[in-house]
């Protein structure tokens, strides 16, 4: 009888613990805890409003302002120039003349099928809170040159139905040299092909200058 009474009392104790836990869990629904400190930047409900499980909007938005993340989509042609040791400089329109910098933290390691670009993420310290979440940055991405590349004016590159060429002058004859284009900036383009540093290239390329024709100044 004593053993049975002990078992019954133990069952009542466990039931009381479960009831207490249920009440504690219900009370926890009255508190919303975030895994980081931040600032509430928007509130979509007021105190006392009913919030159901099918609410379409978040109750509020909490943002961390001391540590920001900068995300950029780098086109496929430039993705090989960036690695985790790269340092990126950027500016924002609201603070002209001020330059900020960040180090590359994460690379997607794959290309987006729609944009044909790689997602690059950088961690930006913002202890002074000058930068605000949601700002649009203008980046200066370092693209180191290679020894096998040459830079010519964009006008020197001829794009035709047969491919992409530059026109090389060899004595009094011209030759269309197939090339591949690299980076482009300031009306200049990086080219790769069977060229040397001493070759003479026509600055204004045109299909009227036929391959193998006689060159006239």
Tab-separated table of C-alpha atoms in Angstrom:
chain	number	residue	atom	x	y	z
A	1	UNK	CA	0.000	0.000	0.000
A	2	UNK	CA	2.836	2.368	0.842
A	3	UNK	CA	4.519	1.604	-2.473
A	4	UNK	CA	1.282	2.229	-4.377
A	5	UNK	CA	0.778	5.510	-2.521
A	6	UNK	CA	4.354	6.480	-3.432
A	7	UNK	CA	3.717	5.764	-7.105
A	8	UNK	CA	0.491	7.782	-7.027
A	9	UNK	CA	2.189	10.739	-5.355
A	10	UNK	CA	5.025	10.579	-7.924
A	11	UNK	CA	2.502	10.627	-10.769
A	12	UNK	CA	0.806	13.673	-9.238
A	13	UNK	CA	4.219	15.356	-8.939
A	14	UNK	CA	4.976	14.729	-12.626
A	15	UNK	CA	1.531	16.042	-13.596
A	16	UNK	CA	2.133	19.192	-11.556
A	17	UNK	CA	5.522	19.685	-13.231
A	18	UNK	CA	3.948	19.295	-16.682
A	19	UNK	CA	1.211	21.800	-15.796
A	20	UNK	CA	3.823	24.253	-14.545
A	21	UNK	CA	5.867	23.823	-17.727
A	22	UNK	CA	2.765	24.429	-19.854
A	23	UNK	CA	2.064	27.677	-18.027
A	24	UNK	CA	5.721	28.742	-18.366
A	25	UNK	CA	5.678	27.972	-22.103
A	26	UNK	CA	2.516	30.039	-22.522
A	27	UNK	CA	4.125	32.932	-20.660
A	28	UNK	CA	7.174	32.701	-22.940
A	29	UNK	CA	4.921	33.540	-25.899
A	30	UNK	CA	4.548	37.001	-24.358
A	31	UNK	CA	8.261	37.651	-24.950
A	32	UNK	CA	10.032	37.770	-28.320
A	33	UNK	CA	13.763	37.169	-28.068
A	34	UNK	CA	16.238	37.970	-30.831
A	35	UNK	CA	19.643	36.248	-31.180
A	36	UNK	CA	21.381	39.642	-31.449
A	37	UNK	CA	21.129	43.207	-30.155
A	38	UNK	CA	19.856	45.881	-32.487
A	39	UNK	CA	17.418	48.693	-33.129
A	40	UNK	CA	13.733	48.266	-33.952
A	41	UNK	CA	13.380	50.248	-37.171
A	42	UNK	CA	9.708	49.577	-37.915
A	43	UNK	CA	6.607	48.448	-35.979
A	44	UNK	CA	3.626	47.016	-37.799
A	45	UNK	CA	1.334	46.378	-34.807
A	46	UNK	CA	0.459	48.325	-31.684
A	47	UNK	CA	0.341	47.136	-28.092
A	48	UNK	CA	-2.842	45.169	-27.442
A	49	UNK	CA	-3.381	44.177	-31.075
A	50	UNK	CA	-4.124	40.536	-31.858
A	51	UNK	CA	-1.423	38.764	-33.826
A	52	UNK	CA	-2.362	35.410	-35.310
A	53	UNK	CA	-0.269	32.706	-36.962
A	54	UNK	CA	-1.454	33.780	-40.428
A	55	UNK	CA	-0.261	37.376	-40.150
A	56	UNK	CA	1.161	38.590	-43.473
A	57	UNK	CA	3.506	41.190	-42.010
A	58	UNK	CA	6.179	40.825	-39.333
A	59	UNK	CA	5.401	42.370	-35.964
A	60	UNK	CA	8.514	44.536	-36.196
A	61	UNK	CA	11.890	44.767	-37.903
A	62	UNK	CA	15.053	44.547	-35.833
A	63	UNK	CA	18.328	45.582	-37.458
A	64	UNK	CA	21.928	45.317	-36.329
A	65	UNK	CA	23.679	48.607	-37.135
A	66	UNK	CA	27.170	48.069	-35.733
A	67	UNK	CA	27.970	45.202	-38.075
A	68	UNK	CA	26.617	45.373	-41.635
A	69	UNK	CA	26.826	43.040	-44.590
A	70	UNK	CA	27.542	44.271	-48.100
A	71	UNK	CA	26.373	42.026	-50.937
A	72	UNK	CA	27.362	42.394	-54.594
A	73	UNK	CA	26.826	40.266	-57.699
A	74	UNK	CA	30.095	40.074	-59.646
A	75	UNK	CA	29.722	39.180	-63.359
A	76	UNK	CA	31.163	35.875	-64.502
A	77	UNK	CA	33.952	37.481	-66.539
A	78	UNK	CA	35.342	39.164	-63.390
A	79	UNK	CA	34.682	36.473	-60.774
A	80	UNK	CA	38.135	34.876	-61.148
A	81	UNK	CA	39.825	38.099	-59.998
A	82	UNK	CA	38.220	38.091	-56.529
A	83	UNK	CA	39.073	35.894	-53.546
A	84	UNK	CA	38.755	36.000	-49.766
A	85	UNK	CA	41.852	38.187	-49.438
A	86	UNK	CA	40.390	40.924	-51.665
A	87	UNK	CA	39.723	44.343	-50.182
A	88	UNK	CA	36.832	46.330	-51.652
A	89	UNK	CA	36.438	50.116	-51.487
A	90	UNK	CA	32.971	51.607	-51.742
A	91	UNK	CA	31.059	54.852	-51.400
A	92	UNK	CA	27.449	55.842	-50.733
A	93	UNK	CA	25.585	58.743	-52.327
A	94	UNK	CA	24.479	60.248	-49.016
A	95	UNK	CA	28.124	60.852	-48.005
A	96	UNK	CA	29.997	62.037	-51.106
A	97	UNK	CA	33.761	62.194	-50.790
A	98	UNK	CA	33.914	59.576	-48.025
A	99	UNK	CA	35.372	56.172	-48.881
A	100	UNK	CA	34.707	53.006	-46.928
A	101	UNK	CA	36.372	49.617	-47.209
A	102	UNK	CA	35.518	46.005	-46.458
A	103	UNK	CA	37.157	42.614	-46.862
A	104	UNK	CA	35.526	39.788	-48.778
A	105	UNK	CA	34.145	37.290	-46.239
A	106	UNK	CA	32.160	34.810	-48.297
A	107	UNK	CA	31.973	33.753	-51.934
A	108	UNK	CA	29.034	31.805	-53.264
A	109	UNK	CA	31.294	29.465	-55.228
A	110	UNK	CA	28.659	29.166	-57.978
A	111	UNK	CA	27.039	31.409	-60.568
A	112	UNK	CA	23.471	32.608	-60.512
A	113	UNK	CA	21.765	31.033	-63.532
A	114	UNK	CA	19.689	34.129	-64.226
A	115	UNK	CA	22.281	36.882	-63.811
A	116	UNK	CA	25.390	34.801	-64.664
A	117	UNK	CA	27.170	36.320	-61.680
A	118	UNK	CA	28.654	35.211	-58.372
A	119	UNK	CA	27.306	36.509	-55.061
A	120	UNK	CA	30.045	38.084	-52.924
A	121	UNK	CA	29.512	39.075	-49.284
A	122	UNK	CA	31.587	41.465	-47.173
A	123	UNK	CA	31.377	42.264	-43.450
A	124	UNK	CA	31.447	46.013	-42.796
A	125	UNK	CA	32.288	47.324	-39.277
A	126	UNK	CA	29.995	50.266	-38.521
A	127	UNK	CA	30.676	51.170	-34.897
A	128	UNK	CA	30.022	54.857	-35.532
A	129	UNK	CA	26.688	53.998	-37.222
A	130	UNK	CA	27.406	56.293	-40.174
A	131	UNK	CA	26.140	53.687	-42.613
A	132	UNK	CA	22.504	52.642	-42.472
A	133	UNK	CA	21.051	49.252	-43.403
A	134	UNK	CA	19.540	49.344	-46.880
A	135	UNK	CA	21.950	51.896	-48.369
A	136	UNK	CA	23.092	51.299	-51.951
A	137	UNK	CA	26.875	51.229	-52.315
A	138	UNK	CA	29.011	51.968	-55.358
A	139	UNK	CA	31.989	49.605	-55.382
A	140	UNK	CA	35.475	49.775	-56.774
A	141	UNK	CA	36.467	46.152	-57.302
A	142	UNK	CA	40.215	45.546	-57.779
A	143	UNK	CA	40.899	43.518	-60.918
A	144	UNK	CA	44.641	42.798	-61.138
A	145	UNK	CA	46.035	42.682	-64.657
A	146	UNK	CA	47.827	39.724	-66.198
A	147	UNK	CA	51.026	39.721	-68.243
A	148	UNK	CA	49.327	38.145	-71.268
A	149	UNK	CA	46.762	40.926	-71.675
A	150	UNK	CA	46.907	44.164	-73.642
A	151	UNK	CA	44.699	47.233	-73.302
A	152	UNK	CA	43.522	49.066	-76.415
A	153	UNK	CA	40.884	51.732	-77.146
A	154	UNK	CA	37.389	50.300	-77.538
A	155	UNK	CA	37.315	51.685	-81.075
A	156	UNK	CA	40.203	49.373	-82.026
A	157	UNK	CA	38.066	46.261	-81.458
A	158	UNK	CA	36.073	45.062	-84.458
A	159	UNK	CA	32.976	42.965	-83.799
A	160	UNK	CA	31.648	41.261	-86.918
A	161	UNK	CA	29.546	38.255	-87.820
A	162	UNK	CA	32.778	36.259	-88.066
A	163	UNK	CA	33.954	37.053	-84.531
A	164	UNK	CA	35.902	39.655	-82.578
A	165	UNK	CA	39.152	41.026	-84.042
A	166	UNK	CA	41.735	43.757	-83.917
A	167	UNK	CA	43.367	44.926	-87.135
A	168	UNK	CA	47.154	44.576	-87.105
A	169	UNK	CA	49.386	46.370	-89.603
A	170	UNK	CA	52.296	44.258	-90.833
A	171	UNK	CA	54.411	46.275	-93.250
A	172	UNK	CA	51.921	47.538	-95.837
A	173	UNK	CA	49.420	44.725	-95.246
A	174	UNK	CA	46.690	44.387	-92.655
A	175	UNK	CA	45.544	41.269	-90.832
A	176	UNK	CA	42.509	40.572	-88.726
A	177	UNK	CA	43.703	38.988	-85.471
A	178	UNK	CA	41.078	37.038	-83.492
A	179	UNK	CA	40.898	38.107	-79.860
A	180	UNK	CA	38.883	37.676	-76.721
A	181	UNK	CA	37.764	40.646	-74.682
A	182	UNK	CA	38.335	41.036	-70.955
A	183	UNK	CA	37.574	43.996	-68.740
A	184	UNK	CA	36.224	47.267	-70.112
A	185	UNK	CA	36.465	50.720	-68.531
A	186	UNK	CA	36.912	54.340	-69.599
A	187	UNK	CA	36.539	53.507	-73.315
A	188	UNK	CA	39.364	50.983	-73.101
A	189	UNK	CA	39.200	47.202	-73.293
A	190	UNK	CA	41.491	44.372	-72.258
A	191	UNK	CA	42.206	41.913	-75.080
A	192	UNK	CA	43.772	38.472	-75.351
A	193	UNK	CA	45.161	37.068	-78.584
A	194	UNK	CA	48.198	36.341	-80.733
A	195	UNK	CA	49.771	39.769	-80.238
A	196	UNK	CA	53.066	41.242	-79.080
A	197	UNK	CA	53.932	44.549	-77.487
A	198	UNK	CA	55.561	45.799	-80.727
A	199	UNK	CA	52.532	45.179	-82.973
A	200	UNK	CA	50.865	48.149	-84.658
A	201	UNK	CA	47.089	48.156	-84.181
A	202	UNK	CA	44.586	50.250	-86.146
A	203	UNK	CA	42.958	52.634	-83.663
A	204	UNK	CA	39.671	52.952	-85.566
A	205	UNK	CA	38.768	49.431	-86.687
A	206	UNK	CA	36.260	49.036	-89.511
A	207	UNK	CA	35.032	46.240	-91.734
A	208	UNK	CA	35.986	48.441	-94.694
A	209	UNK	CA	39.613	47.601	-93.896
A	210	UNK	CA	39.549	44.074	-95.318
A	211	UNK	CA	41.779	41.282	-94.127
A	212	UNK	CA	44.910	41.060	-96.291
A	213	UNK	CA	44.376	44.401	-98.001
A	214	UNK	CA	47.048	47.073	-98.450
A	215	UNK	CA	47.299	49.538	-95.605
A	216	UNK	CA	47.293	53.240	-96.384
A	217	UNK	CA	47.916	55.872	-93.738
